[in-house]
Amino acid sequence: MRRVVVVGSGSLARAVCHSTAVVADRPVTVTVVGRDAARCAEVAYVAGARATLSGTPARFRSAAVALDDDAELAALIADREPDAVLHCASVQSPWESVSAPSGWTALVAEAGFGVTAPLHALLAGRVAGAVRRSGVPARFLNACFPDAVNPILAGRGLPIDAGLGNVALLTASLRAARGLAPADRLRVLAHHVHLYPPAGPGEEALAWTDDGPVADVTGGLAGQRACRRAELNAVTGHTAALLLRDWRPGAVVHTNLPGPNGLPGGYPVRVTDDGITLDLPPGWDRARAITWNTRAGEREGIRVDAERVRFAGPATVALRPHLPGLAEGFPIAEVESVAARLLDLRAGLRAEPARTRTGQAVDRLGGIRSGPPV
């Protein structure tokens, strides 16, 4: 790809740019876009310096744009004419449970990560809308909870090619644990929930090599699951940079991506000029894989249907005292107004201590101490 726009200036956007700077093997110009001009310029400077020192043909520049102004962002996209737009910005920080635990992070721990989907979908939807409004045929890749957000975008009729991270990160971890070379085929079926240890062996991610199923997936993911989440963005960013490098005219890329074409969860895929198609192992068809990922998402408290977001299990219980009208879910078309209500709830709960509704303390990863983090 010759031109890329990266939306965001946080740790994942930095990781994507830092890795692109050293893996690029053909000319590419990356524009880092966000609200904070100084931070975007900083990301572009560091990535540019890395590219120069590495002798790669990658160039970086920056632009400050109000991400809630889709007209301004659409104009920038039309001006830069990118081949791909990578969205890495959200109004909900994934590190809040560590940096600022509160009643809000306790609610998320109790409800499941799925309850934050409308917050992650807020900016992703506006950027996707700006891509459509620009008229530029850019690929749109969303890194903000794509396992649930991408189906929401698709349900709103917005462009979405795939996500970044999650199943791609799990794939990288399994490759490293098994000593697989880049050319070795590895298919992985996994959801965001699989970033954490499963409650039982029947709830683990699934993986296949050319020779058949991969044994002891849990053991292969142990190193990743022991890492602090902030550190893992360096790996996620590298997987995104490699995808950008390899997704070129005439190439066929076999990889694993979350939310391809707006599907829930993550899948083995085949990436070509014509787009992204599923590349499932023998015995698996599209319907079976979607059902498997949908059930995995319900363990995080969310299910996204064609026109409705449904909260499930603990999410319904946790939301009912605060937002009873949303406890069962909402129409996809109302996601922005739902996000506004969740932001109001968050503002109030941030003033409360980080204890769950049942009084359980919350650990540093945002999980209830009696169980795994969510």
CSV table of C-alpha atoms in Angstrom, one decimal:
chain,number,residue,atom,x,y,z
A,1,MET,CA,0.0,0.0,0.0
A,2,ARG,CA,1.3,3.4,-0.9
A,3,ARG,CA,-0.7,5.6,1.5
A,4,VAL,CA,-2.1,4.9,5.0
A,5,VAL,CA,-3.9,7.0,7.5
A,6,VAL,CA,-3.6,5.9,11.1
A,7,VAL,CA,-6.3,7.4,13.4
A,8,GLY,CA,-5.1,7.8,17.0
A,9,SER,CA,-1.9,8.6,18.8
A,10,GLY,CA,-2.0,6.2,21.7
A,11,SER,CA,0.1,3.1,22.3
A,12,LEU,CA,-1.4,0.9,19.6
A,13,ALA,CA,-1.1,3.7,16.9
A,14,ARG,CA,2.5,4.2,18.0
A,15,ALA,CA,3.2,0.4,17.8
A,16,VAL,CA,1.8,0.2,14.2
A,17,CYS,CA,3.9,3.2,13.1
A,18,HIS,CA,7.1,2.0,14.8
A,19,SER,CA,6.8,-1.4,13.2
A,20,THR,CA,5.8,-0.1,9.8
A,21,ALA,CA,9.0,2.0,9.9
A,22,VAL,CA,11.2,-1.1,10.1
A,23,VAL,CA,9.3,-3.6,8.0
A,24,ALA,CA,8.3,-1.5,5.0
A,25,ASP,CA,9.9,-2.8,1.8
A,26,ARG,CA,8.3,-0.4,-0.7
A,27,PRO,CA,7.5,3.3,-0.5
A,28,VAL,CA,4.7,4.1,1.9
A,29,THR,CA,3.5,7.4,3.4
A,30,VAL,CA,1.7,7.2,6.8
A,31,THR,CA,-0.3,10.1,8.1
A,32,VAL,CA,-1.0,10.0,11.9
A,33,VAL,CA,-4.3,11.7,12.7
A,34,GLY,CA,-5.8,12.7,16.0
A,35,ARG,CA,-7.0,15.5,18.2
A,36,ASP,CA,-3.7,16.3,19.8
A,37,ALA,CA,-1.3,17.9,17.2
A,38,ALA,CA,1.7,17.5,19.4
A,39,ARG,CA,1.2,13.8,20.1
A,40,CYS,CA,0.5,13.0,16.5
A,41,ALA,CA,3.7,14.9,15.5
A,42,GLU,CA,5.6,13.0,18.1
A,43,VAL,CA,4.5,9.6,16.8
A,44,ALA,CA,5.3,10.7,13.2
A,45,TYR,CA,8.8,12.0,14.3
A,46,VAL,CA,9.8,8.8,16.2
A,47,ALA,CA,8.5,6.5,13.4
A,48,GLY,CA,10.3,8.6,10.7
A,49,ALA,CA,13.5,8.5,12.6
A,50,ARG,CA,13.3,4.7,13.0
A,51,ALA,CA,12.6,4.4,9.2
A,52,THR,CA,15.6,6.6,8.3
A,53,LEU,CA,17.9,4.6,10.6
A,54,SER,CA,16.5,1.3,9.3
A,55,GLY,CA,16.9,2.4,5.6
A,56,THR,CA,13.3,1.7,4.8
A,57,PRO,CA,11.2,3.7,2.3
A,58,ALA,CA,8.5,4.6,4.9
A,59,ARG,CA,7.7,8.3,5.5
A,60,PHE,CA,5.5,9.7,8.2
A,61,ARG,CA,3.6,12.9,8.7
A,62,SER,CA,0.8,14.1,11.0
A,63,ALA,CA,-2.4,16.1,11.1
A,64,ALA,CA,-4.7,17.3,13.9
A,65,VAL,CA,-8.4,16.6,13.3
A,66,ALA,CA,-11.4,16.6,15.5
A,67,LEU,CA,-12.5,13.0,15.4
A,68,ASP,CA,-16.1,13.9,16.2
A,69,ASP,CA,-16.2,16.1,13.0
A,70,ASP,CA,-16.7,13.6,10.2
A,71,ALA,CA,-16.7,16.4,7.6
A,72,GLU,CA,-13.3,17.5,8.6
A,73,LEU,CA,-11.9,14.0,8.7
A,74,ALA,CA,-13.6,13.1,5.4
A,75,ALA,CA,-11.9,16.1,3.8
A,76,LEU,CA,-8.5,15.0,5.1
A,77,ILE,CA,-9.1,11.4,3.8
A,78,ALA,CA,-10.1,12.8,0.4
A,79,ASP,CA,-7.0,14.9,0.3
A,80,ARG,CA,-4.6,12.1,1.3
A,81,GLU,CA,-6.3,9.4,-0.8
A,82,PRO,CA,-5.1,6.5,1.4
A,83,ASP,CA,-5.2,2.9,0.4
A,84,ALA,CA,-6.1,2.0,4.0
A,85,VAL,CA,-7.4,3.7,7.1
A,86,LEU,CA,-6.5,2.1,10.5
A,87,HIS,CA,-8.6,3.2,13.4
A,88,CYS,CA,-6.9,3.0,16.8
A,89,ALA,CA,-8.8,5.6,18.9
A,90,SER,CA,-11.5,5.1,21.5
A,91,VAL,CA,-13.3,7.1,24.2
A,92,GLN,CA,-12.8,4.1,26.6
A,93,SER,CA,-9.2,3.4,27.6
A,94,PRO,CA,-8.3,-0.3,27.9
A,95,TRP,CA,-5.9,0.6,30.8
A,96,GLU,CA,-8.4,2.4,33.0
A,97,SER,CA,-8.8,-0.5,35.4
A,98,VAL,CA,-5.1,-0.3,36.1
A,99,SER,CA,-4.5,3.4,36.0
A,100,ALA,CA,-7.7,4.6,37.6
A,101,PRO,CA,-9.8,1.9,39.2
A,102,SER,CA,-13.3,3.0,40.2
A,103,GLY,CA,-16.9,2.0,40.4
A,104,TRP,CA,-17.0,2.2,36.6
A,105,THR,CA,-14.1,-0.3,36.1
A,106,ALA,CA,-15.8,-2.5,38.7
A,107,LEU,CA,-19.0,-2.5,36.7
A,108,VAL,CA,-17.1,-3.5,33.6
A,109,ALA,CA,-15.4,-6.3,35.5
A,110,GLU,CA,-18.7,-7.6,36.7
A,111,ALA,CA,-20.6,-7.1,33.5
A,112,GLY,CA,-18.0,-8.3,31.0
A,113,PHE,CA,-16.0,-6.3,28.4
A,114,GLY,CA,-18.9,-6.5,26.0
A,115,VAL,CA,-20.7,-3.7,27.9
A,116,THR,CA,-18.0,-1.2,26.6
A,117,ALA,CA,-18.8,-2.0,22.9
A,118,PRO,CA,-20.9,1.1,22.4
A,119,LEU,CA,-18.1,3.3,23.7
A,120,HIS,CA,-15.6,1.7,21.3
A,121,ALA,CA,-18.1,1.9,18.5
A,122,LEU,CA,-18.6,5.7,18.9
A,123,LEU,CA,-15.4,7.0,17.2
A,124,ALA,CA,-15.1,3.9,15.0
A,125,GLY,CA,-18.5,4.7,13.5
A,126,ARG,CA,-17.6,8.3,12.9
A,127,VAL,CA,-14.3,7.4,11.2
A,128,ALA,CA,-16.0,4.7,9.1
A,129,GLY,CA,-18.6,7.3,8.1
A,130,ALA,CA,-15.9,9.8,7.2
A,131,VAL,CA,-14.3,7.1,4.9
A,132,ARG,CA,-17.6,6.6,3.2
A,133,ARG,CA,-18.2,10.3,2.9
A,134,SER,CA,-14.7,11.0,1.4
A,135,GLY,CA,-15.5,8.8,-1.6
A,136,VAL,CA,-12.0,7.3,-1.4
A,137,PRO,CA,-12.1,3.4,-1.9
A,138,ALA,CA,-9.8,2.9,1.2
A,139,ARG,CA,-9.8,-0.3,3.2
A,140,PHE,CA,-11.1,0.4,6.7
A,141,LEU,CA,-9.5,-1.6,9.6
A,142,ASN,CA,-10.8,-1.1,13.1
A,143,ALA,CA,-8.6,-2.0,16.1
A,144,CYS,CA,-11.1,-1.0,18.9
A,145,PHE,CA,-12.9,-4.2,20.1
A,146,PRO,CA,-13.4,-5.3,16.5
A,147,ASP,CA,-15.0,-8.6,17.6
A,148,ALA,CA,-18.1,-6.8,18.7
A,149,VAL,CA,-17.7,-3.3,17.1
A,150,ASN,CA,-17.3,-4.5,13.5
A,151,PRO,CA,-20.7,-6.2,13.5
A,152,ILE,CA,-22.2,-3.0,14.8
A,153,LEU,CA,-20.6,-1.0,12.0
A,154,ALA,CA,-21.8,-3.5,9.5
A,155,GLY,CA,-25.3,-3.3,11.0
A,156,ARG,CA,-25.3,0.5,10.5
A,157,GLY,CA,-24.3,0.0,6.8
A,158,LEU,CA,-20.8,1.5,7.3
A,159,PRO,CA,-17.7,0.3,5.6
A,160,ILE,CA,-15.6,-2.3,7.5
A,161,ASP,CA,-13.1,-4.7,6.0
A,162,ALA,CA,-11.6,-6.2,9.1
A,163,GLY,CA,-10.2,-5.6,12.5
A,164,LEU,CA,-6.7,-5.6,14.0
A,165,GLY,CA,-5.4,-7.5,17.1
A,166,ASN,CA,-7.1,-10.1,19.2
A,167,VAL,CA,-7.1,-13.3,17.1
A,168,ALA,CA,-4.0,-11.8,15.2
A,169,LEU,CA,-2.2,-11.4,18.6
A,170,LEU,CA,-3.2,-14.9,19.6
A,171,THR,CA,-1.9,-16.2,16.3
A,172,ALA,CA,1.5,-14.5,16.9
A,173,SER,CA,1.7,-16.0,20.4
A,174,LEU,CA,1.0,-19.5,19.2
A,175,ARG,CA,3.5,-19.1,16.3
A,176,ALA,CA,6.2,-18.1,18.8
A,177,ALA,CA,5.3,-20.8,21.3
A,178,ARG,CA,5.3,-23.5,18.6
A,179,GLY,CA,8.3,-22.2,16.7
A,180,LEU,CA,6.4,-21.8,13.5
A,181,ALA,CA,7.9,-20.0,10.6
A,182,PRO,CA,6.0,-17.2,8.8
A,183,ALA,CA,5.4,-19.5,5.9
A,184,ASP,CA,3.8,-22.2,8.1
A,185,ARG,CA,0.0,-22.2,7.8
A,186,LEU,CA,-1.7,-21.6,11.1
A,187,ARG,CA,-5.5,-21.2,11.2
A,188,VAL,CA,-7.0,-19.8,14.5
A,189,LEU,CA,-10.6,-19.4,15.5
A,190,ALA,CA,-10.8,-17.1,18.5
A,191,HIS,CA,-12.6,-14.2,20.1
A,192,HIS,CA,-11.5,-11.2,22.2
A,193,VAL,CA,-12.5,-13.3,25.3
A,194,HIS,CA,-9.6,-15.7,24.5
A,195,LEU,CA,-7.1,-13.1,25.4
A,196,TYR,CA,-7.7,-14.4,28.9
A,197,PRO,CA,-7.6,-18.0,30.3
A,198,PRO,CA,-10.8,-19.9,29.7
A,199,ALA,CA,-13.1,-21.1,32.4
A,200,GLY,CA,-12.8,-24.6,31.1
A,201,PRO,CA,-11.1,-26.6,28.3
A,202,GLY,CA,-14.2,-26.5,26.1
A,203,GLU,CA,-14.0,-22.7,26.0
A,204,GLU,CA,-10.5,-22.3,24.7
A,205,ALA,CA,-9.5,-20.9,21.3
A,206,LEU,CA,-9.0,-23.4,18.4
A,207,ALA,CA,-6.0,-23.7,16.1
A,208,TRP,CA,-4.9,-25.8,13.2
A,209,THR,CA,-1.7,-26.3,11.3
A,210,ASP,CA,-1.5,-28.0,7.9
A,211,ASP,CA,-1.1,-31.3,9.9
A,212,GLY,CA,-4.3,-30.9,11.9
A,213,PRO,CA,-5.4,-29.4,15.3
A,214,VAL,CA,-2.9,-27.7,17.5
A,215,ALA,CA,-2.6,-29.4,20.9
A,216,ASP,CA,-2.4,-27.5,24.2
A,217,VAL,CA,-3.5,-24.1,22.9
A,218,THR,CA,-3.8,-23.0,26.5
A,219,GLY,CA,-0.1,-23.8,27.1
A,220,GLY,CA,0.9,-22.0,24.0
A,221,LEU,CA,-0.9,-18.9,25.1
A,222,ALA,CA,0.4,-18.9,28.7
A,223,GLY,CA,3.3,-16.5,28.0
A,224,GLN,CA,1.0,-14.0,26.4
A,225,ARG,CA,-1.6,-14.2,29.1
A,226,ALA,CA,1.0,-13.6,31.8
A,227,CYS,CA,2.1,-10.3,30.1
A,228,ARG,CA,0.7,-6.8,31.0
A,229,ARG,CA,-1.8,-5.8,28.4
A,230,ALA,CA,0.0,-2.6,27.6
A,231,GLU,CA,3.1,-4.6,26.5
A,232,LEU,CA,1.1,-6.6,24.1
A,233,ASN,CA,0.4,-3.7,21.8
A,234,ALA,CA,3.9,-4.0,20.5
A,235,VAL,CA,3.0,-7.4,19.1
A,236,THR,CA,-0.4,-6.3,17.9
A,237,GLY,CA,1.1,-3.3,16.1
A,238,HIS,CA,3.6,-5.5,14.4
A,239,THR,CA,0.9,-7.8,13.1
A,240,ALA,CA,-0.8,-4.8,11.6
A,241,ALA,CA,2.4,-3.5,10.0
A,242,LEU,CA,3.0,-6.9,8.4
A,243,LEU,CA,-0.5,-7.0,7.1
A,244,LEU,CA,-0.1,-3.6,5.5
A,245,ARG,CA,3.2,-4.6,4.0
A,246,ASP,CA,2.0,-7.9,2.6
A,247,TRP,CA,-1.5,-6.8,1.4
A,248,ARG,CA,-0.3,-5.6,-2.1
A,249,PRO,CA,-1.6,-6.1,-5.7
A,250,GLY,CA,-1.4,-9.7,-6.8
A,251,ALA,CA,-0.5,-11.1,-3.4
A,252,VAL,CA,-2.5,-13.7,-1.4
A,253,VAL,CA,-2.1,-13.4,2.3
A,254,HIS,CA,-3.3,-16.2,4.6
A,255,THR,CA,-3.7,-14.8,8.1
A,256,ASN,CA,-6.2,-14.5,11.0
A,257,LEU,CA,-8.2,-11.4,11.6
A,258,PRO,CA,-11.1,-10.2,13.9
A,259,GLY,CA,-14.3,-9.0,12.5
A,260,PRO,CA,-13.7,-9.7,8.8
A,261,ASN,CA,-16.5,-8.0,6.8
A,262,GLY,CA,-18.3,-7.2,10.0
A,263,LEU,CA,-18.5,-10.8,11.4
A,264,PRO,CA,-18.4,-11.4,15.2
A,265,GLY,CA,-15.1,-12.7,16.6
A,266,GLY,CA,-12.0,-13.8,14.8
A,267,TYR,CA,-11.3,-16.2,11.9
A,268,PRO,CA,-8.7,-17.6,9.5
A,269,VAL,CA,-8.9,-15.5,6.4
A,270,ARG,CA,-7.5,-15.1,2.8
A,271,VAL,CA,-6.6,-11.6,1.9
A,272,THR,CA,-6.4,-10.5,-1.8
A,273,ASP,CA,-7.0,-7.5,-4.0
A,274,ASP,CA,-10.6,-8.5,-4.1
A,275,GLY,CA,-11.0,-8.4,-0.3
A,276,ILE,CA,-11.2,-10.7,2.6
A,277,THR,CA,-12.7,-14.2,2.6
A,278,LEU,CA,-12.9,-16.9,5.3
A,279,ASP,CA,-10.3,-19.6,5.1
A,280,LEU,CA,-11.7,-22.2,7.5
A,281,PRO,CA,-10.2,-25.6,8.3
A,282,PRO,CA,-11.8,-28.8,7.1
A,283,GLY,CA,-15.1,-29.6,8.8
A,284,TRP,CA,-15.9,-26.0,9.5
A,285,ASP,CA,-18.3,-23.9,7.4
A,286,ARG,CA,-19.2,-20.2,7.7
A,287,ALA,CA,-22.4,-20.8,9.7
A,288,ARG,CA,-20.6,-23.0,12.3
A,289,ALA,CA,-17.7,-20.6,12.7
A,290,ILE,CA,-20.1,-17.6,13.2
A,291,THR,CA,-22.1,-19.6,15.8
A,292,TRP,CA,-19.0,-20.6,17.7
A,293,ASN,CA,-17.7,-17.0,17.8
A,294,THR,CA,-21.2,-15.6,18.8
A,295,ARG,CA,-21.3,-18.0,21.8
A,296,ALA,CA,-17.8,-16.9,22.8
A,297,GLY,CA,-18.9,-13.3,22.7
A,298,GLU,CA,-21.8,-14.1,25.0
A,299,ARG,CA,-19.3,-15.0,27.6
A,300,GLU,CA,-18.2,-11.4,27.5
A,301,GLY,CA,-21.8,-10.3,27.9
A,302,ILE,CA,-22.6,-9.3,24.3
A,303,ARG,CA,-24.3,-10.6,21.2
A,304,VAL,CA,-24.7,-8.5,18.0
A,305,ASP,CA,-27.4,-9.6,15.7
A,306,ALA,CA,-28.3,-8.0,12.3
A,307,GLU,CA,-30.2,-5.1,13.8
A,308,ARG,CA,-29.8,-5.3,17.6
A,309,VAL,CA,-27.1,-5.5,20.3
A,310,ARG,CA,-28.1,-7.9,23.0
A,311,PHE,CA,-26.5,-7.9,26.5
A,312,ALA,CA,-26.3,-11.3,28.1
A,313,GLY,CA,-25.8,-12.9,31.5
A,314,PRO,CA,-23.8,-10.8,33.9
A,315,ALA,CA,-24.0,-7.7,31.7
A,316,THR,CA,-27.8,-7.6,32.0
A,317,VAL,CA,-27.6,-8.1,35.8
A,318,ALA,CA,-24.9,-5.4,36.2
A,319,LEU,CA,-26.6,-2.8,34.1
A,320,ARG,CA,-30.1,-3.2,35.4
A,321,PRO,CA,-29.7,-1.1,38.6
A,322,HIS,CA,-28.1,1.7,36.6
A,323,LEU,CA,-29.7,1.7,33.1
A,324,PRO,CA,-32.7,-0.7,33.3
A,325,GLY,CA,-33.9,0.3,29.8
A,326,LEU,CA,-30.5,-0.9,28.3
A,327,ALA,CA,-30.0,-4.0,30.4
A,328,GLU,CA,-31.4,-6.3,27.6
A,329,GLY,CA,-29.8,-4.4,24.8
A,330,PHE,CA,-30.7,-1.9,22.1
A,331,PRO,CA,-31.2,-1.4,18.4
A,332,ILE,CA,-27.9,-0.9,16.5
A,333,ALA,CA,-29.2,2.3,15.0
A,334,GLU,CA,-29.2,3.8,18.6
A,335,VAL,CA,-25.6,3.0,19.4
A,336,GLU,CA,-24.5,6.7,19.6
A,337,SER,CA,-27.2,7.7,22.0
A,338,VAL,CA,-26.5,4.5,24.1
A,339,ALA,CA,-22.8,5.5,24.2
A,340,ALA,CA,-23.8,8.9,25.5
A,341,ARG,CA,-25.8,7.3,28.3
A,342,LEU,CA,-22.9,5.0,29.2
A,343,LEU,CA,-20.5,8.0,29.3
A,344,ASP,CA,-22.9,9.7,31.7
A,345,LEU,CA,-23.0,6.6,33.9
A,346,ARG,CA,-19.2,6.3,33.7
A,347,ALA,CA,-18.8,9.9,34.9
A,348,GLY,CA,-20.9,9.2,38.0
A,349,LEU,CA,-19.3,5.8,38.8
A,350,ARG,CA,-15.8,7.1,38.5
A,351,ALA,CA,-16.3,8.9,41.8
A,352,GLU,CA,-17.1,5.6,43.6
A,353,PRO,CA,-14.6,3.0,44.9
A,354,ALA,CA,-13.6,0.0,42.8
A,355,ARG,CA,-15.9,-2.6,44.3
A,356,THR,CA,-18.4,-4.8,42.5
A,357,ARG,CA,-22.1,-4.7,43.1
A,358,THR,CA,-21.7,-7.7,45.4
A,359,GLY,CA,-18.9,-6.0,47.3
A,360,GLN,CA,-16.0,-8.0,45.8
A,361,ALA,CA,-12.7,-6.2,45.4
A,362,VAL,CA,-11.3,-5.8,41.8
A,363,ASP,CA,-7.7,-6.8,40.9
A,364,ARG,CA,-5.2,-4.6,39.0
A,365,LEU,CA,-6.3,-6.1,35.7
A,366,GLY,CA,-9.9,-5.2,36.2
A,367,GLY,CA,-11.2,-8.6,37.1
A,368,ILE,CA,-12.9,-9.9,40.2
A,369,ARG,CA,-10.3,-11.5,42.5
A,370,SER,CA,-12.3,-14.7,42.8
A,371,GLY,CA,-12.1,-15.3,39.0
A,372,PRO,CA,-10.3,-14.5,35.8
A,373,PRO,CA,-10.1,-10.9,34.5
A,374,VAL,CA,-12.6,-9.8,31.9
